[in-house]
Coordinates of C-alpha atoms in Angstrom, one line a residue:
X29 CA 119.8 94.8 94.4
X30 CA 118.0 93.4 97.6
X31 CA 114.4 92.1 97.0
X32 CA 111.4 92.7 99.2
X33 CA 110.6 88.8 99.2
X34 CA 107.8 89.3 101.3
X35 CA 105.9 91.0 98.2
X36 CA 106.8 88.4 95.2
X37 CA 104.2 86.5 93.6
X38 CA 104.8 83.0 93.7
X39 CA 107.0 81.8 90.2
X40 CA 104.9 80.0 87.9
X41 CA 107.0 79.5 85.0
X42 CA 110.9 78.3 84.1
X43 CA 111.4 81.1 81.8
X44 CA 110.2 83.7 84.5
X45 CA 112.7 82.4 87.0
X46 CA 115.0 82.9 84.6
X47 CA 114.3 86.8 84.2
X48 CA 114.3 86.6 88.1
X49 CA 117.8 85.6 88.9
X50 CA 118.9 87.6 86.0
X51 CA 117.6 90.1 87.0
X52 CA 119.4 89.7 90.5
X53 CA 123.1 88.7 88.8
X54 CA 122.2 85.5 89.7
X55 CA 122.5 83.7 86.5
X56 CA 125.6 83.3 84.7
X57 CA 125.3 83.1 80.6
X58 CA 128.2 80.6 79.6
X59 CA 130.0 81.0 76.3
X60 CA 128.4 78.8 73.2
X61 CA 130.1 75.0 72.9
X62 CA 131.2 73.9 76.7
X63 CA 131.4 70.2 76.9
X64 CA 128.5 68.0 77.7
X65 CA 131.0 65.3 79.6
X66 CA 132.2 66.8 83.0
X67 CA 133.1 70.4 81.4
X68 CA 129.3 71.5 82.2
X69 CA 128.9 70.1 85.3
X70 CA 132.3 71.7 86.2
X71 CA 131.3 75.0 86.0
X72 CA 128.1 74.6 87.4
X73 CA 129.5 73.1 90.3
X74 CA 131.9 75.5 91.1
X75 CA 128.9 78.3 90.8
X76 CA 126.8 76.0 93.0
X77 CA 124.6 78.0 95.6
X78 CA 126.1 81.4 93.9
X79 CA 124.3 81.5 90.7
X80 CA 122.4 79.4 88.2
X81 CA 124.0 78.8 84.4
X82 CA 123.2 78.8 81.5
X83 CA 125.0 77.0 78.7
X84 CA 124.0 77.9 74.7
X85 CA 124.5 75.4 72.4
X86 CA 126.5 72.6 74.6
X87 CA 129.1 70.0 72.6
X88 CA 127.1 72.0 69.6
X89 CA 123.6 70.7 70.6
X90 CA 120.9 73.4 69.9
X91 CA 119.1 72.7 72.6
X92 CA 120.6 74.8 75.9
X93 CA 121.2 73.5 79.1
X94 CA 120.3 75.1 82.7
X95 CA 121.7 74.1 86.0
X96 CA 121.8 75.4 89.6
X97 CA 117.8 77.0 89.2
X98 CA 117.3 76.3 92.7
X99 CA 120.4 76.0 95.0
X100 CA 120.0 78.6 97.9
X101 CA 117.4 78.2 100.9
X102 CA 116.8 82.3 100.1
X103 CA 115.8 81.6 96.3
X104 CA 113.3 79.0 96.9
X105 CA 111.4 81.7 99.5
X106 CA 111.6 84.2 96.7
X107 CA 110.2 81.5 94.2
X108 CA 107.4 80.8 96.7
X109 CA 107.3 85.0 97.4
X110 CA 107.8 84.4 101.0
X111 CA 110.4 85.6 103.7
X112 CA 113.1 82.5 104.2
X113 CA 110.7 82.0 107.6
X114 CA 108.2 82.0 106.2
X115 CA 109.6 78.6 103.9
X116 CA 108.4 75.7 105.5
X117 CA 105.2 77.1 106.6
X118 CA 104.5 78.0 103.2
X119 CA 105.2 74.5 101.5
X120 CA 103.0 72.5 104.7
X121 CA 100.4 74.4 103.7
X122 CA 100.6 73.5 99.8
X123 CA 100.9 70.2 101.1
X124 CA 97.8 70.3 103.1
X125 CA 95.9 71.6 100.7
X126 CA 96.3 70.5 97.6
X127 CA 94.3 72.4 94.1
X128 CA 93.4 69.8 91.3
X129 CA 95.0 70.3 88.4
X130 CA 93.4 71.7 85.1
X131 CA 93.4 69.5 81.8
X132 CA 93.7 71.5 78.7
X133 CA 94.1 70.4 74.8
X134 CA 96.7 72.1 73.7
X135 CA 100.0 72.5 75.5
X136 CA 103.2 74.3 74.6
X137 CA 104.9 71.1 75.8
X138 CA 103.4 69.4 72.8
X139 CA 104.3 71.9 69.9
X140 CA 107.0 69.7 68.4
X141 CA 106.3 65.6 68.4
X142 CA 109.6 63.2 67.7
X143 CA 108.0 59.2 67.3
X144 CA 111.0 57.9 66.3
X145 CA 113.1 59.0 69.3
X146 CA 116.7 58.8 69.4
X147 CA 117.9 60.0 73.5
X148 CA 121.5 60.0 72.4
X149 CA 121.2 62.6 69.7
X150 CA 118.0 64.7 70.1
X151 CA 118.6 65.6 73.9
X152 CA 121.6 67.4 75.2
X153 CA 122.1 65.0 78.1
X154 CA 125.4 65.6 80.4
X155 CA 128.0 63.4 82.3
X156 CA 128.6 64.9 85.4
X157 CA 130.8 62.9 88.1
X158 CA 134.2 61.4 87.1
X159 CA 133.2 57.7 87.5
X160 CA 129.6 58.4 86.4
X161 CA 128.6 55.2 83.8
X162 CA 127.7 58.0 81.4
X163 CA 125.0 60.2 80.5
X164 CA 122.3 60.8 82.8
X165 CA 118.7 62.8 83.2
X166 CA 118.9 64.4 86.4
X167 CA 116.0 66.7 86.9
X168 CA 113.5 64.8 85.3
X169 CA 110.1 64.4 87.4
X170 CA 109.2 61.0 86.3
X171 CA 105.3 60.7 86.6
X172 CA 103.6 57.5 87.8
X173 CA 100.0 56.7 87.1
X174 CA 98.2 54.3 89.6
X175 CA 97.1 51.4 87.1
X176 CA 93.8 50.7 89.4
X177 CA 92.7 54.1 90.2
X178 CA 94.3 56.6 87.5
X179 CA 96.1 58.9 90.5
X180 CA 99.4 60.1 89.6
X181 CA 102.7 60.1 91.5
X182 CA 105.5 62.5 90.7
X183 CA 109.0 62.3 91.9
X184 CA 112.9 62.2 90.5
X185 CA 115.0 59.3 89.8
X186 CA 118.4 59.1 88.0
X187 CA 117.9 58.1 84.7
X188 CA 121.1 56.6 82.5
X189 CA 121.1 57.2 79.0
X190 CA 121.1 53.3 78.0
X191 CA 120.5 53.4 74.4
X192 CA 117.9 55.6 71.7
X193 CA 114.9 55.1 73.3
X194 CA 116.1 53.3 76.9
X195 CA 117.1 54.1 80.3
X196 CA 117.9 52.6 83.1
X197 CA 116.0 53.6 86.7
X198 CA 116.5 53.5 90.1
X199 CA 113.8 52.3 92.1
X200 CA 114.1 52.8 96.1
X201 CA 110.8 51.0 97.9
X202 CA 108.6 53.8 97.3
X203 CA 105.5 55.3 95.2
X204 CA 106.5 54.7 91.7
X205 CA 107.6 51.3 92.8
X206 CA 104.7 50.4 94.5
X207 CA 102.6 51.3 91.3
X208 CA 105.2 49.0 89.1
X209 CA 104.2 46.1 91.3
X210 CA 100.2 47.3 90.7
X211 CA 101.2 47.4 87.0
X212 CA 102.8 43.7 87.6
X213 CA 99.6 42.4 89.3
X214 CA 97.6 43.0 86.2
X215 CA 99.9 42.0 83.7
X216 CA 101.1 45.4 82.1
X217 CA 104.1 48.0 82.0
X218 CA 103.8 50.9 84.1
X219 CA 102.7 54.1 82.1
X220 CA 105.3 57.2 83.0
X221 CA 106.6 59.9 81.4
X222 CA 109.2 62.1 82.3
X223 CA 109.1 65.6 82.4
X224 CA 112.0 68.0 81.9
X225 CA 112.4 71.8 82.6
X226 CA 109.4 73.2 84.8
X227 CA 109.2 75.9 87.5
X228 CA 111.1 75.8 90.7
X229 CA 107.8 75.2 92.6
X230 CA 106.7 72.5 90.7
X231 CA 110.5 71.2 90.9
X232 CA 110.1 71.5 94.5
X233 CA 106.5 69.8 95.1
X234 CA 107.7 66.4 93.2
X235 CA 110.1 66.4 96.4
X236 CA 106.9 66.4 99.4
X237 CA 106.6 63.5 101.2
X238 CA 103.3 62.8 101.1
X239 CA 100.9 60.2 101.1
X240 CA 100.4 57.0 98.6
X241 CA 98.2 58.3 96.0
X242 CA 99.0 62.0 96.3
X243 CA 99.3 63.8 93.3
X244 CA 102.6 66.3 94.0
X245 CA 101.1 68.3 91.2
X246 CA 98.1 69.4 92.8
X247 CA 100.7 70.4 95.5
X248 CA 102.6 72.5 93.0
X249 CA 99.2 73.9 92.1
X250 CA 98.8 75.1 95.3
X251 CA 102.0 76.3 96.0
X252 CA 101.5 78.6 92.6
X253 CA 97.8 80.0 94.5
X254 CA 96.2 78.8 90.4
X255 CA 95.8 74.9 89.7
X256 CA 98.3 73.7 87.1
X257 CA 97.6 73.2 84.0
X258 CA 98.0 69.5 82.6
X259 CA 98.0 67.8 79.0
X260 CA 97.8 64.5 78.1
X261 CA 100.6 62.6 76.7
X262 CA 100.0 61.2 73.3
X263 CA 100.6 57.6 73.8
X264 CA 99.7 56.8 77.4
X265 CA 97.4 58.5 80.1
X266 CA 99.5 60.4 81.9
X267 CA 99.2 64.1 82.7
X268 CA 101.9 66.1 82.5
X269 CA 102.6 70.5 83.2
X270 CA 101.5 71.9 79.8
X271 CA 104.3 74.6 80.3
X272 CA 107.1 72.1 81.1
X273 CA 109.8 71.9 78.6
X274 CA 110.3 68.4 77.2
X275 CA 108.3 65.4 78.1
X276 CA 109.6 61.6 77.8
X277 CA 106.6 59.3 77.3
X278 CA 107.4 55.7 77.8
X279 CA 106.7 52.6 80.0
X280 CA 108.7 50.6 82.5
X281 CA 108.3 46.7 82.4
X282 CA 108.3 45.5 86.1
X283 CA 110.6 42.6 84.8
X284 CA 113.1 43.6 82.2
X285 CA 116.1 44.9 83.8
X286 CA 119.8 45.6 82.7
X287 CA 123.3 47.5 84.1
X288 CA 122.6 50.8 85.6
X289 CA 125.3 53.1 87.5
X290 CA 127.6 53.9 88.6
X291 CA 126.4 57.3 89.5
X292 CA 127.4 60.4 91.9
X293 CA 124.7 60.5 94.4
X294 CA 123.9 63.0 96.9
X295 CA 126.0 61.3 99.9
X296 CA 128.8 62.4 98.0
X297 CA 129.8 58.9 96.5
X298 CA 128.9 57.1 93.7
X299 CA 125.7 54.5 94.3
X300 CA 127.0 50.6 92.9
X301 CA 126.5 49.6 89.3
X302 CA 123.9 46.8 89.2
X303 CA 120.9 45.1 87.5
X304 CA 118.0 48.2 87.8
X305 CA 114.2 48.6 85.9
X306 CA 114.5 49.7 82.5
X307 CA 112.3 52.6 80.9
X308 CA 111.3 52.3 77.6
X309 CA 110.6 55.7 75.8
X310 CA 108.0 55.9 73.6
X311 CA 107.9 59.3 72.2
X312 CA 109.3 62.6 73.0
X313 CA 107.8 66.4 72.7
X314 CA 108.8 69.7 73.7
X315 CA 108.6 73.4 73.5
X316 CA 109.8 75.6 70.2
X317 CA 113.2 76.3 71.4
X318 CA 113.2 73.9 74.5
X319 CA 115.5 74.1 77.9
X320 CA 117.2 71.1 79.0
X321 CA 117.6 71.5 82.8
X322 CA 120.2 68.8 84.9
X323 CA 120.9 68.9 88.3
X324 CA 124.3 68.3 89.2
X325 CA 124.8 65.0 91.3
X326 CA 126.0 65.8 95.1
X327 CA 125.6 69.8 94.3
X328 CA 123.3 72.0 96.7
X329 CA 120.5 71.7 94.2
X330 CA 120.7 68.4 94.3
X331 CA 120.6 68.3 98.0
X332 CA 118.2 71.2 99.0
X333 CA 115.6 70.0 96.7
X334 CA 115.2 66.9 99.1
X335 CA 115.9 68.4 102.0
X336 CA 113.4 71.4 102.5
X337 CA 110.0 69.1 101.7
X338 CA 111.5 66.8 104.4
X339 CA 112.1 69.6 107.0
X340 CA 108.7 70.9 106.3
X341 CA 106.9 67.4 107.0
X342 CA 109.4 66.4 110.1
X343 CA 108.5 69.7 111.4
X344 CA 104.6 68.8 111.1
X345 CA 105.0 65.3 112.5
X346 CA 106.9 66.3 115.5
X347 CA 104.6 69.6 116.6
X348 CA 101.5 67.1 116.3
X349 CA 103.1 65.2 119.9
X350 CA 105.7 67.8 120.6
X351 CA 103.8 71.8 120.6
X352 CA 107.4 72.7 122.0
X353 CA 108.8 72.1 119.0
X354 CA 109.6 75.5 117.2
X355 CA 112.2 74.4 114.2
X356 CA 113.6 72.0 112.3
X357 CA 116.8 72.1 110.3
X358 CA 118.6 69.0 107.5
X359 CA 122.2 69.9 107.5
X360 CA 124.2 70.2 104.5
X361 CA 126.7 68.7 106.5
X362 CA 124.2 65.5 106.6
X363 CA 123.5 66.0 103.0
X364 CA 120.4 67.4 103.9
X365 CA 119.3 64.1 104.4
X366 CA 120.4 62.4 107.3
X367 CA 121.8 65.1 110.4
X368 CA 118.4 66.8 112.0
X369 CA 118.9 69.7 113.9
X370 CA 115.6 70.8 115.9
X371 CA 115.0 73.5 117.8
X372 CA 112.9 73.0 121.4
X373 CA 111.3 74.9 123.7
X374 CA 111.1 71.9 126.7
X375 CA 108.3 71.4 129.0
X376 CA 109.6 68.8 131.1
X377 CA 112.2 66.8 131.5
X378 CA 113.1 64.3 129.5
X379 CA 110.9 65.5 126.4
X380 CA 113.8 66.1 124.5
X381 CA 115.0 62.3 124.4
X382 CA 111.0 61.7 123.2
X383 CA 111.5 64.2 120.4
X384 CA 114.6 62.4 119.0
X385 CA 112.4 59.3 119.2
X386 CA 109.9 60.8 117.3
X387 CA 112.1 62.1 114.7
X388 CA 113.3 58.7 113.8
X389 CA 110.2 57.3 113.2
X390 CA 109.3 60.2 111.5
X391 CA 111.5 59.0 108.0
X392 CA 114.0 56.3 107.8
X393 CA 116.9 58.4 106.5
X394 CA 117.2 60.6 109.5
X395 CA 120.6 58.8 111.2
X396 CA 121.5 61.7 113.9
X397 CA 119.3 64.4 115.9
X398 CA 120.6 67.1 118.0
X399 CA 118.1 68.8 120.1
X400 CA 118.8 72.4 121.2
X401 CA 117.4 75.1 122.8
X402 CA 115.3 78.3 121.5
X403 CA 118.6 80.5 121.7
X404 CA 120.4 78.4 119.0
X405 CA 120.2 78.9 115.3
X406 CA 119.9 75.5 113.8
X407 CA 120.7 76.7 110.3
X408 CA 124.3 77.8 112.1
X409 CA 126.3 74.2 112.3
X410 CA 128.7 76.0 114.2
X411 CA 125.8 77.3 117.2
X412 CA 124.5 73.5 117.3
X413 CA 128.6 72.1 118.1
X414 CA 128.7 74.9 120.7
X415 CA 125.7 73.8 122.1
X416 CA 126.6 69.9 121.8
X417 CA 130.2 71.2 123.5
X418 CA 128.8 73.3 126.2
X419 CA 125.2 71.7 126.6
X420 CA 125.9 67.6 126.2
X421 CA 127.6 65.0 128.2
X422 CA 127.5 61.9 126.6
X423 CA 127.0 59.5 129.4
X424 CA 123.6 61.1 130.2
X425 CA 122.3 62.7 126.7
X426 CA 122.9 60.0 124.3
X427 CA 120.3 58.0 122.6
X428 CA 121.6 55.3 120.2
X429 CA 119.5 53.1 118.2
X430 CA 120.7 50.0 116.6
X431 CA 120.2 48.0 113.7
X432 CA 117.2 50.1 112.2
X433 CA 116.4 51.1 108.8
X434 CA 118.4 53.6 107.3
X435 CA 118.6 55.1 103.6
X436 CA 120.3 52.1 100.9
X437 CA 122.7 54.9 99.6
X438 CA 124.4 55.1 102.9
X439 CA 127.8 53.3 102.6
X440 CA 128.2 53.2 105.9
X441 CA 125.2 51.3 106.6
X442 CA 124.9 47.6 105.4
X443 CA 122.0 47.4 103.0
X444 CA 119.9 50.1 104.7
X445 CA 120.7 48.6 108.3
X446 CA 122.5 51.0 110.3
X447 CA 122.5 53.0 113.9
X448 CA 120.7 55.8 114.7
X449 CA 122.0 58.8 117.2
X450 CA 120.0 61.4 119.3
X451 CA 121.8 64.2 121.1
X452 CA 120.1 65.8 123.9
X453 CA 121.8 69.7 123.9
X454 CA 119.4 71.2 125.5
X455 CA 119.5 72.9 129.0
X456 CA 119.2 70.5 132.0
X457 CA 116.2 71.0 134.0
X458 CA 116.6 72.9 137.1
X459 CA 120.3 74.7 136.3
X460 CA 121.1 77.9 137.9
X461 CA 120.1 80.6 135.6
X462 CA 123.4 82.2 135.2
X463 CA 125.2 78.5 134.7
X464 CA 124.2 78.4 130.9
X465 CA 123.6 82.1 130.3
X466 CA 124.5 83.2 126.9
X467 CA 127.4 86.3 127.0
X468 CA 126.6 88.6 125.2
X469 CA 127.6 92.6 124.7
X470 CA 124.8 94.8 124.7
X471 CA 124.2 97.0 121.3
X472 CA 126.0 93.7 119.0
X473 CA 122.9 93.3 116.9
X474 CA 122.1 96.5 116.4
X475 CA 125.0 98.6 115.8
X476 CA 125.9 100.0 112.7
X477 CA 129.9 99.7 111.9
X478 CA 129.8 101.9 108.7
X479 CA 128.2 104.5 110.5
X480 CA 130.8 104.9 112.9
X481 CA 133.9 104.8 110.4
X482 CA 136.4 107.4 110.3
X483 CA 136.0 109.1 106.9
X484 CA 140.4 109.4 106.7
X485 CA 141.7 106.6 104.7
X486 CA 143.0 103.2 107.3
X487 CA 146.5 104.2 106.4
X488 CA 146.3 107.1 108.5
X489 CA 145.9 105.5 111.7
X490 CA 148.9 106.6 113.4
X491 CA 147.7 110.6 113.1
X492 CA 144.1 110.0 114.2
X493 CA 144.0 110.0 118.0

């Protein structure tokens, strides 16, 4: 069954994506009991970007657990109910105009309260990686409140299973650090909770790069046409999706710390054990009959999830100096993080060496840029190496960087501190119009093979003349 994405309404609920992809044969229902270490993450890796599991009652736990919700480009249009095009354009807009979110009372997230919390036993937390240190929360959006001003920050951040009520954070030199040191400044912890199984459009708002001080659930409001309902936790301020699953209210102290890693990251290796923030949890709640959702480290989720809120704000940074600019496309292949392929439409010569200057500055984690030209798909690896091997010559189209910022969870780099590459593949000004014409054979596209078959079965091929 082929959807008409172009008419869905946007998904607003976990449980509703669920009936979606089943719906589609896109989730696959696991037999009761599979293993929480490594047998889970297993089998949802080897589904990844194919379909989304479901596992009842994992190592026995009552609580089930969902992975792979949102690991095809295609699926998170149809959560959004847009055509894939139609993707980025959809999620700028959210961002740019954000809904406030709507406080209510009484929230399903709050029908069961545990105040004596025990992580170890009441959650059905998975190993994943071989060498992972052990359990870890993997798709929860830990929520920050700004101690001076009382605006909220969401985003995700592995989270090792350290004891019954601790875990152990990483904190990269952004938002919900920059509140910690806020915290720090007048003397207290930092108020968070985290927030496990919500829809794939909130899931995908905590991801925007946005702002300090931007609220990603006002985003997700937006991106859901309704503002999102909120409830406050019961021992801190923080607001948190009445509809999620399970929250985590706690506290991190911006100077207790203790071991934390190692763990499988997106890069595809395993970022370094090492002192890290601690998160003290206070108290948990949850739904009747809750879903536990992880997201396995290094899969497509994983990666897609940060990829398409960066493609939609490069793309906005780069049209504001560069109108020519139709595209922009993270490659798996650069962990959706790191290779930027962008699509040009050149005005003059030379512009496409200031477009790879702008993309650098436009977030430290971008390490290479091809450009290309309008007739390459940029979300076809193999069109951009034909155009870099029939389009680029090295001593003219290079741009190389060194010694700039980078992303910490590059291993290649040395604390952050790497080089940065810019591929010009893009038509030279002034060629002869047939020197990089495209062949092509005319009807290609639009000719219909099964239309044309012989209706005699293949093995007769030596009687049909």
């Amino acid at each position: 069954m082929t959807p008409d994405r172009g008419t869905l309404a946007p998904v607003t609920t976990l449980r509703g994506w669920l009936d979606h992809l089943a719906a589609r044969d896109r989730l696959a229902v696991m037999r009761p009991g599979l293993g929480l270490v490594h047998e889970i993450a297993a089998v949802a890796k080897r589904l990844d970007g194919r379909k989304a599991t479901y596992f009842p009652t994992p190592g026995g736990h009552a609580i089930p657990v969902l992975s792979g919700l949102v690991s095809d480009r295609g699926w998170m249009a149809e959560a959004m109910g847009v055509p894939p095009a139609g993707l980025l354009k959809r999620f700028q807009d959210a961002a740019a105009n954000p809904l406030r979110c709507r406080e209510v009372r009484q929230a399903p997230v709050q029908a069961v309260v545990h105040d004596q919390v025990d992580l170890t036993t009441q959650l059905p937390v998975p190993t994943h990686n071989e060498l992972d240190s052990g359990a870890y929360i993997t798709a929860g959006l830990l929520i920050a409140r700004n101690p001076t001003n009382g605006v909220q920050n969401v985003s995700i951040h592995r989270l090792q299973i350290s004891g019954p009520d601790r875990m152990g954070v990483l904190l990269l030199p952004r938002h919900t650090l920059a509140y910690l040191h806020l915290a720090e400044q007048t003397g207290r912890d930092l108020e968070v909770a985290v927030v496990i199984g919500v829809d794939p459009l909130t899931l995908l708002a905590s991801q925007a790069i946005a702002p300090l001080d931007t609220d990603e659930l006002e985003i997700a409001g937006a991106l859901h046409g309704a503002p999102l309902d909120v409830v406050k936790c019961r021992t801190n301020d923080v607001r948190v999706p009445a509809a999620a699953e399970i929250v985590l209210e706690g506290r991190i102290s911006p100077s207790e710390r203790a071991p934390e890693g190692p763990f499988g990251e997106f890069p595809q290796y395993y970022g370094e054990r090492a002192e890290r923030h601690v998160l003290r949890v206070d108290a948990l709640t949850h739904r009747r009959g809750p879903l536990f959702h992880t997201i396995v480290g290094g899969g497509l989720e994983h990666l897609l999830l940060g990829g398409i809120p960066r493609e939609a704000t490069l793309l906005a940074h780069l049209r504001r100096s560069f109108p020519g600019v139709l595209d922009v496309h993270l490659a798996r292949g650069g962990v959706c993080r790191y290779h930027l392929y962008v699509k040009l439409e050149s005005r003059s010569e030379g512009e496409a060496k200031n477009v790879i200057m702008g993309a650098f500055g436009g977030h430290y984690d971008i390490k290479q840029v091809i450009v290309v030209d309008p007739d390459v798909d940029i979300h076809d690896s193999t069109e951009v190496e034909w155009a870099v091997a029939t389009r680029f010559q090295a001593d003219r189209d290079l741009v190389v960087v060194s010694h700039a910022q980078g992303s910490k969870l590059d291993p290649s780099a040395r604390d952050g501190l790497g080089a940065k590459m810019g591929l010009d593949a893009t038509v030279p000004f002034g060629a002869p119009s047939m020197k990089f014409k495209r062949i092509a054979v005319p009807g290609e596209n639009t000719v219909d093979p099964a239309t044309l078959v012989d209706p005699r079965p293949p093995s007769a091929w030596r009687e049909i003349r």
